PDB file of C-alpha atoms in Angstrom:
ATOM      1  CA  UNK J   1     -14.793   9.109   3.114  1.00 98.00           C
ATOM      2  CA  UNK J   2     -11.147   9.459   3.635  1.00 98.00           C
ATOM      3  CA  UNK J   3     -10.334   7.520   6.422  1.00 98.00           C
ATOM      4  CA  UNK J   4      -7.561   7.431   8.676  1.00 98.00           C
ATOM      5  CA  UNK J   5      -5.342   4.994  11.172  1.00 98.00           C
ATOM      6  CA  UNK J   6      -3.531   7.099  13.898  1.00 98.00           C
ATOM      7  CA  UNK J   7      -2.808   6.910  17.478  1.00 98.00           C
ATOM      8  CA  UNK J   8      -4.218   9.808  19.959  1.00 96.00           C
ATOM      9  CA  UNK J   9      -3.109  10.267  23.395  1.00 93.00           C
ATOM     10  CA  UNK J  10      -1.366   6.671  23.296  1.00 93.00           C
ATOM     11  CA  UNK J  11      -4.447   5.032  21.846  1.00 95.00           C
ATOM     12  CA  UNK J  12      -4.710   3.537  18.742  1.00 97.00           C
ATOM     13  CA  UNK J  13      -8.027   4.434  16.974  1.00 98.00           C
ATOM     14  CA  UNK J  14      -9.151   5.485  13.957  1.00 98.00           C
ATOM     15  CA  UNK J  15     -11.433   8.321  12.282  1.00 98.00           C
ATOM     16  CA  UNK J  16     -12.774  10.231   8.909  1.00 98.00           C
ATOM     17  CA  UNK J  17     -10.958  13.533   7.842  1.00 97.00           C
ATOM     18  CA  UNK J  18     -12.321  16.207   7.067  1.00 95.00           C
ATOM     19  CA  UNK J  19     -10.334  19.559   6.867  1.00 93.00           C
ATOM     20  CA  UNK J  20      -7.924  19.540   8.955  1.00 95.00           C
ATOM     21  CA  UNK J  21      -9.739  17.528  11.471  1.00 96.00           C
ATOM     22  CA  UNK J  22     -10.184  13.677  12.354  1.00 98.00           C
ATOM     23  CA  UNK J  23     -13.473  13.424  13.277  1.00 98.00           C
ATOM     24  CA  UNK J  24     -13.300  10.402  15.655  1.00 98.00           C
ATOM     25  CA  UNK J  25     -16.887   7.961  16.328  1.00 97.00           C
ATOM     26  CA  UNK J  26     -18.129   8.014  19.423  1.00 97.00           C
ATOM     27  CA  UNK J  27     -17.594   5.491  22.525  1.00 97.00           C
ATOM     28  CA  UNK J  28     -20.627   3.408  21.903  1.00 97.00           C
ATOM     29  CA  UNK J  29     -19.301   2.532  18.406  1.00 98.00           C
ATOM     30  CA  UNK J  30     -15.960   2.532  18.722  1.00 98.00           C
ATOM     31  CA  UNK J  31     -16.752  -0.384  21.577  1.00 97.00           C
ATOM     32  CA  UNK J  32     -18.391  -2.489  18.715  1.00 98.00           C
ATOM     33  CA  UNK J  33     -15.989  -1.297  16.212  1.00 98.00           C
ATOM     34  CA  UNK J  34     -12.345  -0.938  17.619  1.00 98.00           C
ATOM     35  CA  UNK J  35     -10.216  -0.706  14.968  1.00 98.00           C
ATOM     36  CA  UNK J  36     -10.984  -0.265  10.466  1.00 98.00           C
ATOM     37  CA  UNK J  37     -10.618  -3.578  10.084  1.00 98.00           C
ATOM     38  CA  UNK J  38     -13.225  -4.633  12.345  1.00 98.00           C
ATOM     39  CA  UNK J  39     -15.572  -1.590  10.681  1.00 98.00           C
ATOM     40  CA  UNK J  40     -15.318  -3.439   7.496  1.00 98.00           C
ATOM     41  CA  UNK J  41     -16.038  -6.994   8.906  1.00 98.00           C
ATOM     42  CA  UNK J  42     -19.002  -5.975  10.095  1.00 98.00           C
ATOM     43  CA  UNK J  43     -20.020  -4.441   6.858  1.00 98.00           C
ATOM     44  CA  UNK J  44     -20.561  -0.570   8.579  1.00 98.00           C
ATOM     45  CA  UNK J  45     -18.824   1.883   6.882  1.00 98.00           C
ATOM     46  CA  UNK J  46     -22.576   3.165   6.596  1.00 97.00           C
ATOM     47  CA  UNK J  47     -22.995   3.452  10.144  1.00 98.00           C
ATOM     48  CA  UNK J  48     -19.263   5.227  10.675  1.00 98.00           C
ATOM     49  CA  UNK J  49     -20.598   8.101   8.167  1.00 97.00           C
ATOM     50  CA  UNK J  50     -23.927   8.152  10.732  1.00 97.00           C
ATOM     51  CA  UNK J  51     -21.926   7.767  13.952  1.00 97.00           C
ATOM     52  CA  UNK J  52     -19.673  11.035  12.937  1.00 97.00           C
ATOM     53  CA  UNK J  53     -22.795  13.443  13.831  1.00 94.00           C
ATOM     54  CA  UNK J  54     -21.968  12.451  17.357  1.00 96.00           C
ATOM     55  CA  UNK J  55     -18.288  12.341  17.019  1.00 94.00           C
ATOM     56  CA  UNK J  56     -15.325  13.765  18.724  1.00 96.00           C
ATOM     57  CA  UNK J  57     -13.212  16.423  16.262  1.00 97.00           C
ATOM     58  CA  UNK J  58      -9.345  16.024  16.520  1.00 97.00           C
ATOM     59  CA  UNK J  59      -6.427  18.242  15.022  1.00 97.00           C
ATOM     60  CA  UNK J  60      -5.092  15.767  12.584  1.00 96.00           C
ATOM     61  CA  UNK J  61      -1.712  17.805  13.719  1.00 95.00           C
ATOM     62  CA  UNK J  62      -2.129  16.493  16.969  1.00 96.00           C
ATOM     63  CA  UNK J  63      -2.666  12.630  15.597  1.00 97.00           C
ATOM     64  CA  UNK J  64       0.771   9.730  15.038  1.00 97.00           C
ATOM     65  CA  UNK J  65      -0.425   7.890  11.310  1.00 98.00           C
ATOM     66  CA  UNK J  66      -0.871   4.043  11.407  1.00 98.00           C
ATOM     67  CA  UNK J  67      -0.685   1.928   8.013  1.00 98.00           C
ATOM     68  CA  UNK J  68      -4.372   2.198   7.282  1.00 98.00           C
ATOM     69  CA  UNK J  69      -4.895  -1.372   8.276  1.00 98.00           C
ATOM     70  CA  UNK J  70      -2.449  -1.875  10.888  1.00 96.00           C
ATOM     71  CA  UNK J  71      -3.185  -5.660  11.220  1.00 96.00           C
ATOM     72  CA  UNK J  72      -4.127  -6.828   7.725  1.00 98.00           C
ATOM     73  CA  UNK J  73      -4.769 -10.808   7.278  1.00 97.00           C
ATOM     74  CA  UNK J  74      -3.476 -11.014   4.477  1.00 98.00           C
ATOM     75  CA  UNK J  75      -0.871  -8.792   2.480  1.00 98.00           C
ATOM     76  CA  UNK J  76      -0.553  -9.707  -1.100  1.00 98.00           C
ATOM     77  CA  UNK J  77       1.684  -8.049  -3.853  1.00 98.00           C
ATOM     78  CA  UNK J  78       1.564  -8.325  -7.505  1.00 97.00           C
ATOM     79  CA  UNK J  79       4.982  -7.790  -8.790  1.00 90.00           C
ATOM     80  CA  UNK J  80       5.512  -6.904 -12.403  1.00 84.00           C
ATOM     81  CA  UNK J  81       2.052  -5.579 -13.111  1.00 92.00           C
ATOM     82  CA  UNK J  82       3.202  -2.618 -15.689  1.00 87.00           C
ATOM     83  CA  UNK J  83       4.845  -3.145 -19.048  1.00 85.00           C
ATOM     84  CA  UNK J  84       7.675  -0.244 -18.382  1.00 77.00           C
ATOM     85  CA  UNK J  85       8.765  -2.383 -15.034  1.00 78.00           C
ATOM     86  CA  UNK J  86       9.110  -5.870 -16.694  1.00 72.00           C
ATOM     87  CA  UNK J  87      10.805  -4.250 -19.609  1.00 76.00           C
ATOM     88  CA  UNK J  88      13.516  -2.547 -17.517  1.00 75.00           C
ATOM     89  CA  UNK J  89      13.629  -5.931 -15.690  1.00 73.00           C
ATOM     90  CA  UNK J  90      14.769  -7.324 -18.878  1.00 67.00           C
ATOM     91  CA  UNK J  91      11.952 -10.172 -17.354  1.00 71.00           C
ATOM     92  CA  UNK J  92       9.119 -12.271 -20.042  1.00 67.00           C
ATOM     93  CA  UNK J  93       5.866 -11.286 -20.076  1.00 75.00           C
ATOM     94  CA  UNK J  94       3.549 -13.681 -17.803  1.00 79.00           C
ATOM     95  CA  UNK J  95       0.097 -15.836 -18.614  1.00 91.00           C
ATOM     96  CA  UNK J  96      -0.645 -15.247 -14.868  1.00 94.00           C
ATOM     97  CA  UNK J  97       0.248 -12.836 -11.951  1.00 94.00           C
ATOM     98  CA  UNK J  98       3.527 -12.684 -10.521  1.00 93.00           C
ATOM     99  CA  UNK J  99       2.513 -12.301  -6.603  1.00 96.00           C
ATOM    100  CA  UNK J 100       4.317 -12.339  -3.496  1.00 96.00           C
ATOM    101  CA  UNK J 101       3.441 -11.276   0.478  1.00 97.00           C
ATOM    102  CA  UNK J 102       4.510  -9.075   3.088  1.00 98.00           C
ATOM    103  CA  UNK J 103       4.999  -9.717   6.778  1.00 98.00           C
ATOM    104  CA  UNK J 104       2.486  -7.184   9.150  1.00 98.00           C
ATOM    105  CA  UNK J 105       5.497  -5.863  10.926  1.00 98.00           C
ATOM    106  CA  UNK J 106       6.916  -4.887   7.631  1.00 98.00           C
ATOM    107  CA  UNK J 107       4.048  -1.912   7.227  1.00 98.00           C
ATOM    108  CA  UNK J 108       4.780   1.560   8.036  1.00 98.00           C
ATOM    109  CA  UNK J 109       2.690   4.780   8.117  1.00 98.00           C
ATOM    110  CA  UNK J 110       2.702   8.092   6.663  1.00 98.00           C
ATOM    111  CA  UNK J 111       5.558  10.394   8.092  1.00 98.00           C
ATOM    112  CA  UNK J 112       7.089   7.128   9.630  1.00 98.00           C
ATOM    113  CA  UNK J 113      11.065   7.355   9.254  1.00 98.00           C
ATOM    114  CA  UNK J 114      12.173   3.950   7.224  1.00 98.00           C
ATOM    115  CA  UNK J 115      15.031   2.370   8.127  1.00 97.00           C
ATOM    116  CA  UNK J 116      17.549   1.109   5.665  1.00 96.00           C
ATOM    117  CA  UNK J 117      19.626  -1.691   6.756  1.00 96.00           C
ATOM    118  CA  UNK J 118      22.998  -0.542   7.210  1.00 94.00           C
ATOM    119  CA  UNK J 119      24.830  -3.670   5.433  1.00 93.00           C
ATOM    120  CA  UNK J 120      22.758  -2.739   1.765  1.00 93.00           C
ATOM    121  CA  UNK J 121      23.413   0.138  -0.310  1.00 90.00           C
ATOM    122  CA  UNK J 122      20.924  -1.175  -2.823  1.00 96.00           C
ATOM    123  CA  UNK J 123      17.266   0.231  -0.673  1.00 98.00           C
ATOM    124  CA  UNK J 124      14.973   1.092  -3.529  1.00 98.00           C
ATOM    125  CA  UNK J 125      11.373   2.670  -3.861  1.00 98.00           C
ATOM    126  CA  UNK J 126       8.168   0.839  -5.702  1.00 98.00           C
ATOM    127  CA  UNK J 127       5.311   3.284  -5.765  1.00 98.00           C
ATOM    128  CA  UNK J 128       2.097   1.537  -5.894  1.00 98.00           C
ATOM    129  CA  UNK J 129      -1.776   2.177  -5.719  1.00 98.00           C
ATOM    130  CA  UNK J 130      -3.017  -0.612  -2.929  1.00 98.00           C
ATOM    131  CA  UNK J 131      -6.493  -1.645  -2.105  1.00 98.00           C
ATOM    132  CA  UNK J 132      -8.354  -3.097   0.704  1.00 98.00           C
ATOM    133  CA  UNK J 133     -10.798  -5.670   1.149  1.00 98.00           C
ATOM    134  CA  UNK J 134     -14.204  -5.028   2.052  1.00 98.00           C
ATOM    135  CA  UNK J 135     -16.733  -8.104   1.476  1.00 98.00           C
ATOM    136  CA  UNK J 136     -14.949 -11.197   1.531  1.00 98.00           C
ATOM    137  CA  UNK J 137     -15.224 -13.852  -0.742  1.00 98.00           C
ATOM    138  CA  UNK J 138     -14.169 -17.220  -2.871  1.00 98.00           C
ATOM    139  CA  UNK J 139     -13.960 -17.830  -6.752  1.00 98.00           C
ATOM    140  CA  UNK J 140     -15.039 -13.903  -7.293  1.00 98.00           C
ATOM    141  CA  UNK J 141     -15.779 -13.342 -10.897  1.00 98.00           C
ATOM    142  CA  UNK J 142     -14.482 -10.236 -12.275  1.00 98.00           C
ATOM    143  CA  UNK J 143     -17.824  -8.716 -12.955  1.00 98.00           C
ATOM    144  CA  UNK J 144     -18.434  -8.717  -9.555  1.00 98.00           C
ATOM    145  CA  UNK J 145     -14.269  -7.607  -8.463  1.00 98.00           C
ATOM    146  CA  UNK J 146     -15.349  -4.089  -7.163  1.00 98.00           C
ATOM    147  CA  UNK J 147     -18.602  -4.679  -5.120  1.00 98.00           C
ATOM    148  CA  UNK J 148     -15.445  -6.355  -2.838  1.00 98.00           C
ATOM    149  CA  UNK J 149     -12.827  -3.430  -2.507  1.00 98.00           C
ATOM    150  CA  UNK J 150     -13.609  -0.979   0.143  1.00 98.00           C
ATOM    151  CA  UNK J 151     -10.996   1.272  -0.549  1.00 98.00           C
ATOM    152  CA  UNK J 152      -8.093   2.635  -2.143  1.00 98.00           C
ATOM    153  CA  UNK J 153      -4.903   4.021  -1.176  1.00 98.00           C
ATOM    154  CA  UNK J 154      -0.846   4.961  -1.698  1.00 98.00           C
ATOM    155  CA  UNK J 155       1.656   1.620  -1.071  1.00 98.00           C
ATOM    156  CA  UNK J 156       5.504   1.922  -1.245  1.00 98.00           C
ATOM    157  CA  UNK J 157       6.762  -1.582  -1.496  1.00 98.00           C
ATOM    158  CA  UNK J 158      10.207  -0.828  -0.445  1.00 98.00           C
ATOM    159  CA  UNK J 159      12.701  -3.044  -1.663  1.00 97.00           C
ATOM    160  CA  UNK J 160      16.278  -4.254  -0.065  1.00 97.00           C
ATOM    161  CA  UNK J 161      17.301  -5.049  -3.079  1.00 95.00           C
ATOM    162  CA  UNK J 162      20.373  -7.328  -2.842  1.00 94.00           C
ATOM    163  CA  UNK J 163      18.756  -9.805  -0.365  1.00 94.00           C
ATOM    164  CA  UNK J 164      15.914  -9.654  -2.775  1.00 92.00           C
ATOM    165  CA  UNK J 165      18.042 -11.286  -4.963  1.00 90.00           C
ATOM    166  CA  UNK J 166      19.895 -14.296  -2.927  1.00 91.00           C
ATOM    167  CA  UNK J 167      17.306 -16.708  -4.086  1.00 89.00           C
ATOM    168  CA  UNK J 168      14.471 -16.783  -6.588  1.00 86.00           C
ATOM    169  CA  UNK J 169      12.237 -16.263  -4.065  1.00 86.00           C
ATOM    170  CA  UNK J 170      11.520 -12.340  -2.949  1.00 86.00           C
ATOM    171  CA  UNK J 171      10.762 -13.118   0.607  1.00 94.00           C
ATOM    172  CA  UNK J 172      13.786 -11.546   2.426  1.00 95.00           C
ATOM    173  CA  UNK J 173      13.872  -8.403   0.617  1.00 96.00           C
ATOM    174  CA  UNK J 174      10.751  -7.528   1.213  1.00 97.00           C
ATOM    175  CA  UNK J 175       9.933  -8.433   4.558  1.00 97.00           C
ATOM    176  CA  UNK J 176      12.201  -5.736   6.480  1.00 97.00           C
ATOM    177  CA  UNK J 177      10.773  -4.376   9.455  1.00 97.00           C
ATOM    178  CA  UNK J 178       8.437  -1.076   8.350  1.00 98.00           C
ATOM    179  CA  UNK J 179       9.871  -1.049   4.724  1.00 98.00           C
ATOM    180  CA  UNK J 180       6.654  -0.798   3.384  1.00 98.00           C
ATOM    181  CA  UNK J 181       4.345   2.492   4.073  1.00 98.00           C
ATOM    182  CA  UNK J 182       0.916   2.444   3.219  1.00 96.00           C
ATOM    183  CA  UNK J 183      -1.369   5.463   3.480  1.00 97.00           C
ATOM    184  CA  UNK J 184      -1.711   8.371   4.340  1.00 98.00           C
ATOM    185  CA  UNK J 185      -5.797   6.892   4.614  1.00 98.00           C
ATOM    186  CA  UNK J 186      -8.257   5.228   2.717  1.00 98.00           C
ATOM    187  CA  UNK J 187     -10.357   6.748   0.333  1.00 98.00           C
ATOM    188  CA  UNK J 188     -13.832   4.912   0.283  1.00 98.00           C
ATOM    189  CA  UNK J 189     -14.385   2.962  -3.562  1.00 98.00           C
ATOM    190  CA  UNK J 190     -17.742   5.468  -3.553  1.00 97.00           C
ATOM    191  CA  UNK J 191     -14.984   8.780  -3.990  1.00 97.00           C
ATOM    192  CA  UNK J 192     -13.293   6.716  -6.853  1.00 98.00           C
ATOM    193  CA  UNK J 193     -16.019   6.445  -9.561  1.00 94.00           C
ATOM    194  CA  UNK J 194     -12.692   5.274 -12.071  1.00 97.00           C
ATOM    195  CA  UNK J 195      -9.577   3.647 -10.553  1.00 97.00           C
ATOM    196  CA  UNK J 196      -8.257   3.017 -13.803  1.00 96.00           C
ATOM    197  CA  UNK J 197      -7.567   7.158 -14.421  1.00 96.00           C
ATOM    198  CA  UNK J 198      -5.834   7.546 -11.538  1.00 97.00           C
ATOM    199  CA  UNK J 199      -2.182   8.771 -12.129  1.00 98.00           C
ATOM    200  CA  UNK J 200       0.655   7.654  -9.983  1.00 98.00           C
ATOM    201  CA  UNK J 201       3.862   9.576  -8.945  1.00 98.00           C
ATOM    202  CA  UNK J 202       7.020   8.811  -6.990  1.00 98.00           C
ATOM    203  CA  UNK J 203       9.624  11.870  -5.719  1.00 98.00           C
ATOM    204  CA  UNK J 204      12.627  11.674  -4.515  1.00 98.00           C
ATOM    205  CA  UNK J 205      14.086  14.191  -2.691  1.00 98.00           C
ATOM    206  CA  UNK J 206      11.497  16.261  -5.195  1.00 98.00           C
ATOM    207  CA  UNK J 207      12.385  14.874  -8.140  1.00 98.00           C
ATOM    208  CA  UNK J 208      10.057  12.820  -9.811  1.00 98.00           C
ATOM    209  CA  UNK J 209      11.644   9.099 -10.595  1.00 98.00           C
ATOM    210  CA  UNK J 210       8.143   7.096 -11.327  1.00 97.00           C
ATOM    211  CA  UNK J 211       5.099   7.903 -13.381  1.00 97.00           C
ATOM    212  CA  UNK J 212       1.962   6.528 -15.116  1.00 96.00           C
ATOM    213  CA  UNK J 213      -1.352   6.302 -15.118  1.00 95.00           C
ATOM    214  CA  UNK J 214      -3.455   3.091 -13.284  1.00 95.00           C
ATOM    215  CA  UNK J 215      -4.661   2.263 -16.814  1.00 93.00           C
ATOM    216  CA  UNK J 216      -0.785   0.656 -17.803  1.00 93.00           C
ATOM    217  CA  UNK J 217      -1.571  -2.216 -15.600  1.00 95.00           C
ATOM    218  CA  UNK J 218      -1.157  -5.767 -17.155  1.00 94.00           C
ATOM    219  CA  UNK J 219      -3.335  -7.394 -14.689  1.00 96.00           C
ATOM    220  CA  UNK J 220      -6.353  -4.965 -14.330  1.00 96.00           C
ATOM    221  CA  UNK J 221      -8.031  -4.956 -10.475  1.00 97.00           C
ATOM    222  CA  UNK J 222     -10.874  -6.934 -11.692  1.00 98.00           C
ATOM    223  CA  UNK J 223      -8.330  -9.640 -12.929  1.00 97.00           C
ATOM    224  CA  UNK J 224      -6.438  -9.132  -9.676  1.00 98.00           C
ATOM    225  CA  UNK J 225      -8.830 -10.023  -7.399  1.00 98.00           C
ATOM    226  CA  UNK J 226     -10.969 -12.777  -9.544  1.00 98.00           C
ATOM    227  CA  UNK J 227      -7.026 -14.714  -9.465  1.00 98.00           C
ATOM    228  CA  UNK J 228      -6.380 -14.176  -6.217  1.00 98.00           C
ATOM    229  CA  UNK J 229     -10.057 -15.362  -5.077  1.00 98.00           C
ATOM    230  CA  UNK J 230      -9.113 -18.953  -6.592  1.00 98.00           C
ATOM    231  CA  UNK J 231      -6.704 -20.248  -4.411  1.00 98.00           C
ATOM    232  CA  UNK J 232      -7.478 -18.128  -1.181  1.00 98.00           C
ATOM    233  CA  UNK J 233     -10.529 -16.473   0.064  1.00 98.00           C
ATOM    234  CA  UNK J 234     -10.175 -12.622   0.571  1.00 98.00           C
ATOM    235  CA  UNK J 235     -11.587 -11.129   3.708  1.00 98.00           C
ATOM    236  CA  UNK J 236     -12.569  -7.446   5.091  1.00 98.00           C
ATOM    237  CA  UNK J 237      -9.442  -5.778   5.761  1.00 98.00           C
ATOM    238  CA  UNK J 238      -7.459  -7.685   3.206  1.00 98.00           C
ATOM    239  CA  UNK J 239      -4.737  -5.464   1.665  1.00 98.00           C
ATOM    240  CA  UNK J 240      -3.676  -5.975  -2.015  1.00 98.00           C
ATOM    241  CA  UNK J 241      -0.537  -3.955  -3.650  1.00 98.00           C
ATOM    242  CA  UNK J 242      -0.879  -3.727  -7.302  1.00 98.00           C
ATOM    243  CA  UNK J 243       2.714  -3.196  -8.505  1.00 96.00           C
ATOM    244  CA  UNK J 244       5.095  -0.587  -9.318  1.00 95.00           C
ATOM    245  CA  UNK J 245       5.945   0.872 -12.967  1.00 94.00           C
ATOM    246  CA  UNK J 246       8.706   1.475 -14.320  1.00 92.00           C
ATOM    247  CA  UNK J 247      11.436   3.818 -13.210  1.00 94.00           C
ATOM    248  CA  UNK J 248      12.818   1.764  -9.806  1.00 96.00           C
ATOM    249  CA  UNK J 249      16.561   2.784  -8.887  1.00 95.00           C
ATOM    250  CA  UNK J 250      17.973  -0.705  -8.840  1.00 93.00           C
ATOM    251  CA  UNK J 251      17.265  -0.183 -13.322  1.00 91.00           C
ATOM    252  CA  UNK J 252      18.426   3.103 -13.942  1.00 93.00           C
ATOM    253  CA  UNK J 253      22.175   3.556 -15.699  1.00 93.00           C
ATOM    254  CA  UNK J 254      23.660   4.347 -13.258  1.00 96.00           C
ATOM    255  CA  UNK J 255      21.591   2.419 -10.207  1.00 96.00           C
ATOM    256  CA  UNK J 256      20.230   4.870  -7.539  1.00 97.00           C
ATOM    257  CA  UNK J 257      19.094   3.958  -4.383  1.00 98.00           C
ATOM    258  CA  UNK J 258      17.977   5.664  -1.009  1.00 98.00           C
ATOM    259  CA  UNK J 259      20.033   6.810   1.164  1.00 96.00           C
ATOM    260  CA  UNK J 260      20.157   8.601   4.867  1.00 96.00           C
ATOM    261  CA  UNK J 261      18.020  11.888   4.920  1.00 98.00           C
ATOM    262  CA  UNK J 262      16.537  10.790   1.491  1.00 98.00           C
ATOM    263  CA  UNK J 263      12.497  11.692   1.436  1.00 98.00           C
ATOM    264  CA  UNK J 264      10.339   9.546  -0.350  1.00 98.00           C
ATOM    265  CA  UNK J 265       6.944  10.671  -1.601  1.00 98.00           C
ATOM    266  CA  UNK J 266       4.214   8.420  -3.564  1.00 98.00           C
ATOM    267  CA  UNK J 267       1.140  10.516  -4.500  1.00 98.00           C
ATOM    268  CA  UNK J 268      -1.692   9.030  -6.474  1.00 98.00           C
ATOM    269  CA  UNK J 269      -4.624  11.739  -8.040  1.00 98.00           C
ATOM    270  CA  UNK J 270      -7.225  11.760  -4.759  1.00 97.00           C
ATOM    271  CA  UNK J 271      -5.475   9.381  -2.852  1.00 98.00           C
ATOM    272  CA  UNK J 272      -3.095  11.865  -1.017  1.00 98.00           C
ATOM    273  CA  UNK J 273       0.451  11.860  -0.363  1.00 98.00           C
ATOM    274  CA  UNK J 274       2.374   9.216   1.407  1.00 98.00           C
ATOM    275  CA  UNK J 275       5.517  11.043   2.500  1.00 98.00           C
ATOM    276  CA  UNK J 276       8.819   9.442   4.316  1.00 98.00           C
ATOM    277  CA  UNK J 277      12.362   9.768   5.138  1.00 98.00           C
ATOM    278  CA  UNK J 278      15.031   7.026   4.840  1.00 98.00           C
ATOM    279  CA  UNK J 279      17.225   7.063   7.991  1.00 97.00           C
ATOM    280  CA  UNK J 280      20.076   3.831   8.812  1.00 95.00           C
ATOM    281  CA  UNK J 281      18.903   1.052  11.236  1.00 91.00           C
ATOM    282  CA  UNK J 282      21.771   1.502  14.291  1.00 86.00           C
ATOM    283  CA  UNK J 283      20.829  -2.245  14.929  1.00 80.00           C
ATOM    284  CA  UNK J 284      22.632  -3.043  11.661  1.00 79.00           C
ATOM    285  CA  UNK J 285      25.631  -1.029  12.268  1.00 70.00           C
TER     286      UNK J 285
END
């Protein structure tokens, strides 16, 4: 299933494309089930496929995108995951992950406009390939890593590059509000026999500026989520970014970096498009 956040009429919901259709679930389940994240706590992505034989079609035309999860509990990145990015970095390779996390209200959705703080001229893309939680768990070996992913999809982990780098830490940088789209939905582990032949692309304005395949990563999925599992437990609705390769505008001779009317596209193979444009946040003016 590919399956979609969006608001309708004012109301956030959710639903499964197909087409050019949502197909929405009907009352009854939507009642027990209100939002994706609660689908996946209660283990039912089962009874969403049943529940769509009684379900309401919508134009997805007619439909605003949410970030797939809108309210993750946790949103984890792994930074430096691909040997092309921490050679450009100029950075040492690393025994463990690098990892860092996002704030909710720093999500955005497919087709959202991204604002770039007016006082930094250094706003910078990081396509990624994300994944979301589905069975939670502690101390999850890596044999085991992919009975608890639900789901795939396209991250950008937009980066404000100069207040990344006040301190060692990469908090500010990456916490602006809605710097960070994530969709356009989630494509069910069951449509993704392979993860690891996916291929990743990121366009600007058209031109391609990032590519490689899911196989470059250092720190494989399986590792990803066994290291993570140590020292927190991962629930249903958990999002996890996996890292950017290389190719980032803050390491190219000369630096490039987004500006106002820029679009922004990160497309992995099956995993759609996730499509924005950069516009200037008048609140920083």
């Amino acid at each position: 299933m590919k399956i979609l956040s969006f608001e309708h009429a004012g109301q956030a919901t959710y639903g499964v494309l197909q087409g050019n259709d949502c197909l929405v679930p009907p009352p009854a389940f939507l009642a027990r089930f209100p939002d994706l994240r609660s689908v996946l706590a209660g283990a039912a992505l089962g009874e969403l496929r049943d529940a769509l034989a009684q379900g309401t079609a919508l134009a997805r035309s007619s439909l605003r995108a949410l970030p797939v999860i809108p309210n993750p509990g946790k949103l984890i990145c792994v930074g430096l995951n691909y040997k092309t990015h921490v050679a450009e970095t100029q950075r040492a390779d690393s025994e463990y992950p690098s990892l860092f996390l996002r704030f909710n209200d720093s999500l955005a959705a497919d087709g959202d406009e991204v604002l770039r703080p007016a006082f930094s001229e250094r706003f910078d893309w990081e396509g990624e390939l994300a994944f979301v939680i589905g069975k939670g768990g502690r101390h999850i070996r890596k044999e085991d890593a992919f009975e608890h992913i639900a789901g795939y999809t396209c991250f950008n982990d937009i980066s404000v590059r100069d207040w990344q780098r006040h301190t060692h830490q990469f908090t500010p940088g990456k916490n602006f509000p809605g710097t960070a789209p994530f969709g356009p939905f989630l494509v069910t582990r069951d449509e993704v026999p392979d993860v690891s032949q996916l291929q990743l692309e990121t366009r600007l304005n058209g031109q391609v500026v990032q590519k490689a395949g899911l196989a470059d990563l250092i720190f494989d999925i399986p590792t990803i989520v066994a290291y993570i599992s140590r020292f927190t437990p991962l629930s249903p609705g958990d999002v996890i970014a996996t890292g950017t390769p290389g190719g980032v505008g803050d390491r190219r001779q000369p630096p490039l970096y987004m500006q106002q009317g820029d679009e922004i596209e990160v497309e992995i193979t099956g995993l759609g498009v996730l499509r924005n444009r950069i516009a200037t946040d008048p609140g920083t003016v």
